[in-house]
Short mmCIF file of C-alpha atoms in Angstrom, two decimals:
data_model
loop_
_atom_site.label_atom_id
_atom_site.label_comp_id
_atom_site.label_asym_id
_atom_site.label_seq_id
_atom_site.Cartn_x
_atom_site.Cartn_y
_atom_site.Cartn_z
CA MET A 746 1.54 14.31 -29.37
CA ALA A 747 1.62 13.48 -33.10
CA ASP A 748 3.49 10.15 -31.77
CA ALA A 749 0.24 9.53 -29.81
CA THR A 750 -1.82 10.38 -32.52
CA ALA A 751 0.23 7.98 -34.60
CA VAL A 752 0.04 5.19 -32.13
CA THR A 753 -3.64 5.27 -32.16
CA ARG A 754 -4.00 5.20 -35.85
CA ASP A 755 -0.89 2.68 -36.66
CA CYS A 756 -1.12 0.32 -33.82
CA PRO A 757 -4.45 -2.18 -33.99
CA ALA A 758 -4.06 -3.49 -30.28
CA VAL A 759 -4.45 -0.20 -28.82
CA ALA A 760 -7.94 0.53 -28.21
CA ASP A 761 -7.48 4.17 -27.18
CA LEU A 762 -5.14 6.38 -25.28
CA THR A 763 -4.73 9.20 -23.74
CA TRP A 764 -1.92 11.77 -22.94
CA MET A 765 -1.05 13.94 -20.49
CA LYS A 766 1.05 16.42 -18.78
CA ARG A 767 1.48 17.12 -15.21
CA GLN A 768 3.13 18.89 -12.22
CA LEU A 769 3.20 19.89 -8.77
CA VAL A 770 0.84 23.25 -8.17
CA GLN A 771 -0.55 24.81 -5.36
CA VAL A 772 -4.63 25.09 -5.52
CA VAL A 773 -6.35 27.28 -3.17
CA TYR A 774 -10.34 27.43 -2.49
CA GLY A 775 -11.00 31.20 -0.09
CA ASN A 776 -8.83 30.38 3.00
CA GLN A 777 -7.34 26.91 2.17
CA ASN A 778 -5.05 25.68 -0.09
CA TRP A 779 -3.27 22.13 -0.99
CA SER A 780 -0.22 21.37 -2.53
CA THR A 781 -0.85 18.25 -5.13
CA SER A 782 -0.46 17.18 -8.44
CA ALA A 783 -1.82 18.86 -11.60
CA GLN A 784 -2.91 16.98 -14.83
CA GLY A 785 -3.55 18.33 -18.22
CA VAL A 786 -5.16 14.93 -19.89
CA THR A 787 -7.54 14.82 -23.23
CA PRO A 788 -11.06 13.88 -22.95
CA ALA A 789 -10.81 10.18 -23.15
CA TYR A 790 -8.27 10.18 -19.89
CA PRO A 791 -11.68 8.20 -17.53
CA GLN A 792 -12.10 5.95 -20.90
CA VAL A 793 -8.28 4.57 -20.63
CA ARG A 794 -7.73 4.92 -16.85
CA SER A 795 -11.10 3.16 -15.85
CA TRP A 796 -11.71 5.92 -13.57
CA PRO A 797 -15.37 7.41 -13.41
CA VAL A 798 -16.76 10.35 -12.39
CA ALA A 799 -18.32 10.73 -8.90
CA ALA A 800 -20.53 13.60 -9.48
CA GLY A 801 -20.61 16.30 -12.33
CA ARG A 802 -19.20 15.83 -15.35
CA PHE A 803 -15.83 15.29 -17.46
CA PHE A 804 -14.98 18.01 -20.13
CA ASP A 805 -15.66 17.15 -23.56
CA ALA A 806 -13.55 18.15 -26.79
CA LYS A 807 -15.06 21.09 -27.05
CA ASP A 808 -13.21 22.42 -23.58
CA GLU A 809 -9.95 20.52 -24.72
CA ALA A 810 -10.16 23.02 -28.01
CA GLY A 811 -10.96 26.40 -26.81
CA ALA A 812 -8.14 25.67 -23.25
CA VAL A 813 -11.73 26.19 -20.81
CA PRO A 814 -10.48 26.30 -17.35
CA VAL A 815 -12.23 23.67 -16.11
CA ALA A 816 -11.82 21.01 -13.59
CA LEU A 817 -11.98 17.45 -11.92
CA LEU A 818 -10.86 17.45 -8.20
CA GLY A 819 -10.07 13.83 -6.40
CA GLN A 820 -11.40 13.08 -3.07
CA THR A 821 -8.55 13.83 -1.51
CA VAL A 822 -7.81 17.71 -2.64
CA VAL A 823 -11.94 18.24 -2.03
CA ASP A 824 -11.08 16.42 1.42
CA HIS A 825 -8.12 19.58 2.20
CA LEU A 826 -10.45 22.18 0.55
CA PHE A 827 -13.51 21.92 1.08
CA GLU A 828 -15.94 21.67 5.08
CA PRO A 829 -17.60 18.16 5.06
CA GLY A 830 -21.42 18.44 3.18
CA GLU A 831 -19.71 21.10 0.94
CA ASP A 832 -20.23 20.76 -2.80
CA PRO A 833 -17.57 21.60 -4.90
CA ILE A 834 -19.54 21.41 -8.15
CA GLY A 835 -19.36 24.74 -9.53
CA THR A 836 -17.01 26.40 -7.06
CA VAL A 837 -14.00 28.32 -8.16
CA ILE A 838 -10.87 27.21 -7.16
CA ARG A 839 -6.95 28.86 -8.26
CA VAL A 840 -4.20 26.75 -9.45
CA LYS A 841 -1.19 28.69 -9.73
CA ASN A 842 -3.47 31.81 -9.56
CA VAL A 843 -5.35 31.00 -12.66
CA PRO A 844 -9.01 30.66 -11.67
CA PHE A 845 -10.96 27.26 -12.50
CA GLU A 846 -14.42 26.12 -12.56
CA VAL A 847 -14.89 22.48 -10.84
CA ILE A 848 -17.61 20.56 -12.64
CA GLY A 849 -16.77 17.16 -11.29
CA ILE A 850 -15.44 15.22 -8.80
CA LEU A 851 -13.63 11.71 -9.21
CA ALA A 852 -14.46 8.57 -8.05
CA ARG A 853 -12.06 7.32 -5.33
CA LYS A 854 -9.34 5.26 -6.76
CA GLY A 855 -7.01 4.69 -3.40
CA GLN A 856 -3.42 3.81 -3.00
CA THR A 857 -1.21 2.42 -5.81
CA GLY A 858 0.98 -0.22 -4.50
CA TRP A 859 3.90 1.19 -4.12
CA GLY A 860 1.54 3.90 -1.14
CA GLN A 861 0.98 6.81 -3.71
CA ASP A 862 -2.38 8.43 -3.09
CA GLN A 863 -3.97 8.87 -6.91
CA ASP A 864 -6.96 11.03 -5.22
CA ASP A 865 -4.53 13.71 -4.50
CA ILE A 866 -5.05 15.32 -8.07
CA VAL A 867 -6.69 17.95 -10.18
CA ILE A 868 -7.45 17.30 -13.44
CA MET A 869 -7.82 19.61 -16.31
CA PRO A 870 -7.96 20.08 -20.12
CA PHE A 871 -4.62 19.27 -21.54
CA SER A 872 -4.60 22.45 -24.33
CA THR A 873 -5.58 24.57 -20.53
CA ALA A 874 -3.00 23.04 -18.56
CA GLU A 875 -0.13 23.65 -21.70
CA ARG A 876 -1.04 26.83 -22.84
CA ARG A 877 -2.54 28.59 -19.17
CA VAL A 878 -1.02 26.71 -16.14
CA LEU A 879 1.70 24.28 -16.50
CA GLY A 880 3.63 25.93 -19.77
CA THR A 881 5.60 24.00 -21.85
CA GLN A 882 8.72 25.00 -24.36
CA ILE A 883 7.39 23.30 -27.18
CA LEU A 884 3.66 23.18 -28.12
CA GLY A 885 2.71 19.31 -28.12
CA THR A 886 5.29 17.89 -26.17
CA VAL A 887 4.02 15.46 -23.30
CA ASP A 888 5.45 13.70 -19.97
CA MET A 889 3.41 10.36 -20.29
CA ILE A 890 1.18 8.45 -23.06
CA VAL A 891 -1.15 5.91 -21.18
CA ALA A 892 -2.83 3.28 -23.78
CA ALA A 893 -5.33 0.76 -23.25
CA ALA A 894 -5.46 -2.22 -25.08
CA ALA A 895 -8.01 -3.71 -27.05
CA THR A 896 -8.73 -6.82 -25.35
CA ALA A 897 -6.92 -8.50 -22.70
CA ASP A 898 -5.73 -11.46 -25.17
CA VAL A 899 -3.39 -8.89 -27.43
CA LEU A 900 -2.00 -7.08 -24.71
CA PRO A 901 1.42 -8.72 -24.88
CA LYS A 902 1.76 -7.15 -28.56
CA VAL A 903 1.13 -4.07 -27.31
CA GLU A 904 3.92 -3.19 -26.17
CA PRO A 905 5.77 -4.34 -29.47
CA GLN A 906 3.79 -2.81 -31.69
CA ILE A 907 4.25 0.46 -29.84
CA ARG A 908 8.13 0.03 -29.02
CA ALA A 909 8.67 -0.64 -33.03
CA LEU A 910 6.55 2.52 -33.94
CA LEU A 911 8.44 4.97 -31.75
CA ARG A 912 11.78 3.73 -32.56
CA GLU A 913 10.78 4.96 -36.39
CA ARG A 914 9.29 7.44 -36.14
CA HIS A 915 12.43 9.10 -33.75
CA ARG A 916 14.80 7.36 -36.40
CA ILE A 917 16.31 5.41 -33.94
CA PRO A 918 19.20 2.85 -35.49
CA SER A 919 19.44 -0.54 -34.52
CA GLY A 920 21.35 -1.42 -31.57
CA GLN A 921 20.91 2.08 -30.36
CA ASP A 922 18.64 2.75 -26.87
CA ASP A 923 15.28 4.27 -27.16
CA ASP A 924 14.81 7.63 -25.90
CA PHE A 925 11.45 6.67 -24.43
CA THR A 926 10.42 4.12 -21.92
CA VAL A 927 7.36 1.80 -22.51
CA ARG A 928 6.02 0.21 -19.25
CA ASP A 929 3.63 -2.73 -19.41
CA LEU A 930 1.24 -2.12 -15.67
CA ASN A 931 1.77 -6.19 -15.47
CA GLU A 932 5.36 -5.84 -15.73
CA ILE A 933 4.96 -3.46 -12.66
CA ALA A 934 2.62 -5.32 -10.82
CA GLU A 935 4.76 -8.52 -10.74
CA ALA A 936 7.82 -5.88 -9.30
CA SER A 937 5.38 -4.62 -6.35
CA LYS A 938 4.65 -8.40 -6.27
CA ASN A 939 8.25 -9.61 -5.81
CA ALA A 940 8.81 -6.89 -4.10
CA SER A 941 6.35 -7.39 -1.14
CA ALA A 942 7.45 -11.14 -1.27
CA VAL A 943 10.16 -10.27 -0.64
CA MET A 944 9.71 -8.25 2.35
CA MET A 945 7.13 -10.53 3.59
CA ASN A 946 10.10 -13.14 3.97
CA LEU A 947 11.97 -10.27 5.37
CA LEU A 948 9.60 -9.69 8.37
CA LEU A 949 9.13 -13.25 8.88
CA SER A 950 12.66 -13.90 9.57
CA VAL A 951 12.30 -11.29 12.16
CA ALA A 952 9.48 -12.71 13.67
CA SER A 953 10.91 -15.92 13.49
CA VAL A 954 13.95 -14.73 15.25
CA SER A 955 12.02 -13.13 17.76
CA LEU A 956 9.76 -16.43 18.79
CA LEU A 957 12.87 -18.24 19.18
CA VAL A 958 14.37 -15.79 21.93
CA GLY A 959 10.78 -15.10 23.58
CA GLY A 960 10.61 -19.18 23.32
CA ILE A 961 13.69 -19.90 24.97
CA GLY A 962 12.94 -17.47 27.47
CA ILE A 963 10.24 -18.97 28.71
CA MET A 964 11.60 -22.26 28.81
CA ASN A 965 14.68 -20.63 31.21
CA ILE A 966 12.24 -19.01 33.27
CA MET A 967 10.12 -22.45 33.55
CA LEU A 968 13.12 -24.35 33.95
CA VAL A 969 13.82 -22.25 37.32
CA SER A 970 10.36 -22.30 38.50
CA VAL A 971 10.76 -25.90 38.57
CA THR A 972 14.51 -25.57 40.31
CA GLU A 973 12.72 -23.60 42.72
CA ARG A 974 9.26 -25.77 43.23
CA THR A 975 11.01 -29.30 43.62
CA ARG A 976 9.77 -29.84 46.75
CA GLU A 977 6.17 -28.82 46.21
CA ILE A 978 6.26 -31.17 43.18
CA GLY A 979 7.86 -33.70 45.55
CA VAL A 980 4.41 -32.89 47.83
CA ARG A 981 1.83 -33.37 45.16
CA LEU A 982 3.58 -36.89 43.83
CA ALA A 983 3.50 -37.86 47.28
CA VAL A 984 0.31 -37.49 48.22
CA GLY A 985 -1.53 -39.20 45.27
CA ALA A 986 -0.39 -36.78 42.01
CA ARG A 987 0.11 -38.36 39.13
CA THR A 988 3.65 -37.72 36.44
CA GLY A 989 0.05 -36.43 33.81
CA HIS A 990 -0.63 -34.11 36.63
CA ILE A 991 2.60 -31.85 37.18
CA LEU A 992 3.12 -32.41 33.41
CA LEU A 993 -0.37 -30.62 32.91
CA GLN A 994 0.58 -28.11 35.37
CA PHE A 995 3.39 -26.33 34.08
CA LEU A 996 2.03 -26.78 30.51
CA VAL A 997 -0.37 -24.85 31.75
CA GLU A 998 1.82 -21.86 33.43
CA ALA A 999 4.15 -21.66 30.87
CA THR A 1000 0.85 -21.34 27.99
CA ALA A 1001 -0.37 -19.22 30.04
CA LEU A 1002 2.74 -16.61 30.34
CA SER A 1003 2.83 -16.79 26.56
CA LEU A 1004 -1.04 -15.80 25.63
CA VAL A 1005 0.02 -12.98 28.94
CA GLY A 1006 2.93 -11.80 26.28
CA GLY A 1007 0.91 -12.42 23.11
CA ALA A 1008 -2.04 -10.25 24.77
CA ALA A 1009 0.45 -7.23 25.91
CA GLY A 1010 1.60 -7.57 21.95
CA ILE A 1011 -1.29 -7.15 20.26
CA VAL A 1012 -2.33 -4.35 22.83
CA LEU A 1013 0.64 -2.17 21.72
CA GLY A 1014 0.34 -3.27 17.91
CA PHE A 1015 -2.90 -1.30 17.63
CA ALA A 1016 -1.97 1.40 20.21
CA ALA A 1017 1.52 2.30 18.16
CA THR A 1018 -0.81 1.54 14.73
CA ARG A 1019 -3.33 3.97 16.25
CA LEU A 1020 -0.44 6.49 16.83
CA ILE A 1021 1.49 6.73 14.02
CA ALA A 1022 -2.29 6.71 11.61
CA HIS A 1023 -3.06 10.09 14.12
CA LEU A 1024 0.59 11.76 13.83
CA ALA A 1025 1.67 10.43 10.02
CA GLN A 1026 -2.31 11.12 8.88
CA TRP A 1027 -1.62 7.63 7.11
CA PRO A 1028 -4.48 5.17 6.38
CA THR A 1029 -4.11 1.80 8.59
CA LEU A 1030 -5.98 -1.57 8.31
CA LEU A 1031 -6.12 -3.95 11.63
CA SER A 1032 -6.71 -7.04 10.22
CA ALA A 1033 -8.80 -9.09 13.59
CA PRO A 1034 -7.89 -12.52 11.80
CA ALA A 1035 -4.12 -11.64 11.85
CA ALA A 1036 -4.35 -10.79 15.55
CA ALA A 1037 -6.20 -13.63 16.38
CA GLY A 1038 -3.56 -15.92 14.77
CA ALA A 1039 -0.55 -14.08 16.16
CA PHE A 1040 -2.49 -14.73 20.02
CA LEU A 1041 -2.86 -18.73 19.50
CA VAL A 1042 0.85 -18.80 17.80
CA ALA A 1043 2.16 -17.21 21.30
CA GLY A 1044 0.52 -19.79 22.95
CA ALA A 1045 2.04 -22.71 20.69
CA ILE A 1046 5.24 -20.96 21.42
CA GLY A 1047 4.49 -21.37 25.16
CA ILE A 1048 3.29 -25.21 24.84
CA PHE A 1049 6.52 -25.77 22.16
CA PHE A 1050 8.71 -24.53 24.63
CA GLY A 1051 7.32 -24.91 27.90
CA PHE A 1052 6.64 -29.07 27.41
CA TYR A 1053 10.63 -29.97 28.32
CA PRO A 1054 10.71 -28.06 31.66
CA ALA A 1055 6.72 -29.89 32.04
CA ARG A 1056 8.00 -33.27 31.33
CA ARG A 1057 11.24 -32.80 33.30
CA ALA A 1058 9.27 -31.87 36.12
CA ALA A 1059 6.88 -35.05 35.53
CA ARG A 1060 9.99 -36.94 36.05
CA LEU A 1061 11.27 -35.85 39.43
CA ASP A 1062 11.80 -39.03 42.11
CA PRO A 1063 8.85 -37.86 44.83
CA ILE A 1064 11.77 -39.10 47.19
CA ALA A 1065 14.75 -37.26 45.89
CA ALA A 1066 12.72 -34.15 45.11
CA LEU A 1067 11.02 -34.23 49.31
CA ARG A 1068 14.68 -34.30 50.05
CA TYR A 1069 15.69 -31.45 47.98
CA GLU A 1070 17.07 -28.57 49.45
#
């Protein structure tokens, strides 16, 4: 806590900050219970995290000073502890067998870039968490300090100022590693973006191989079809069909074959997504433009890989085709 206070006082690039202590706990209400993350924070938490209160109020400095057992719940905790339509404000829950009055509900925050549910949380005053619920070996120790920059322009100056101040306060000699970690959310976002790009490229590679294999399969099937229907093609050419008609016929067949496969893949993907979401309780998003794009790509694959068999059929000699056995 002394480090946090010093950062607020001596780092001009920092506008505000909060500190926290967190732990995985069991929360009980009536005959319902839920395992969630309990965080002891300061009253500045909603401003620093830009996390408004959807209902009720946030605790104030008086609650913090008196270690009052009050709590705010994330939307996920509300969904698991309370019945639909039930108002949690004013109810009493138990966190590690300590009764807490619910004074507020946090607005829905959603998942982080790495899939963590931010709404699965119980917020309480730091002093309450430290002295009555989570405990500590030494009073005033924190698990994390979250700082907000004064403006976006000074953001690059925040990390160097904090690092220099903490090294001085912790008496770390020059050349020795830090005994703390300073993380910039922009760096975390960039790392998440790079990881997503790598995953996307990997998926594109796998999909490209799948499309290539499927396209070769369509081409082979159409070549077999041309061979088996050589006499039919000869008859059509003999009665007046042009090469363009034969070419179009086999292109349409190849495209229809690939589109049927694409439609089956979309249906199976939709069903598998719904099944996984139901069994694992994961939120999923199905993109209609992506499904439509996949369907069109399937048609394009049919046209591309079906062109050679169609061209081969269209260029058959009518006399040779009629004599083919």
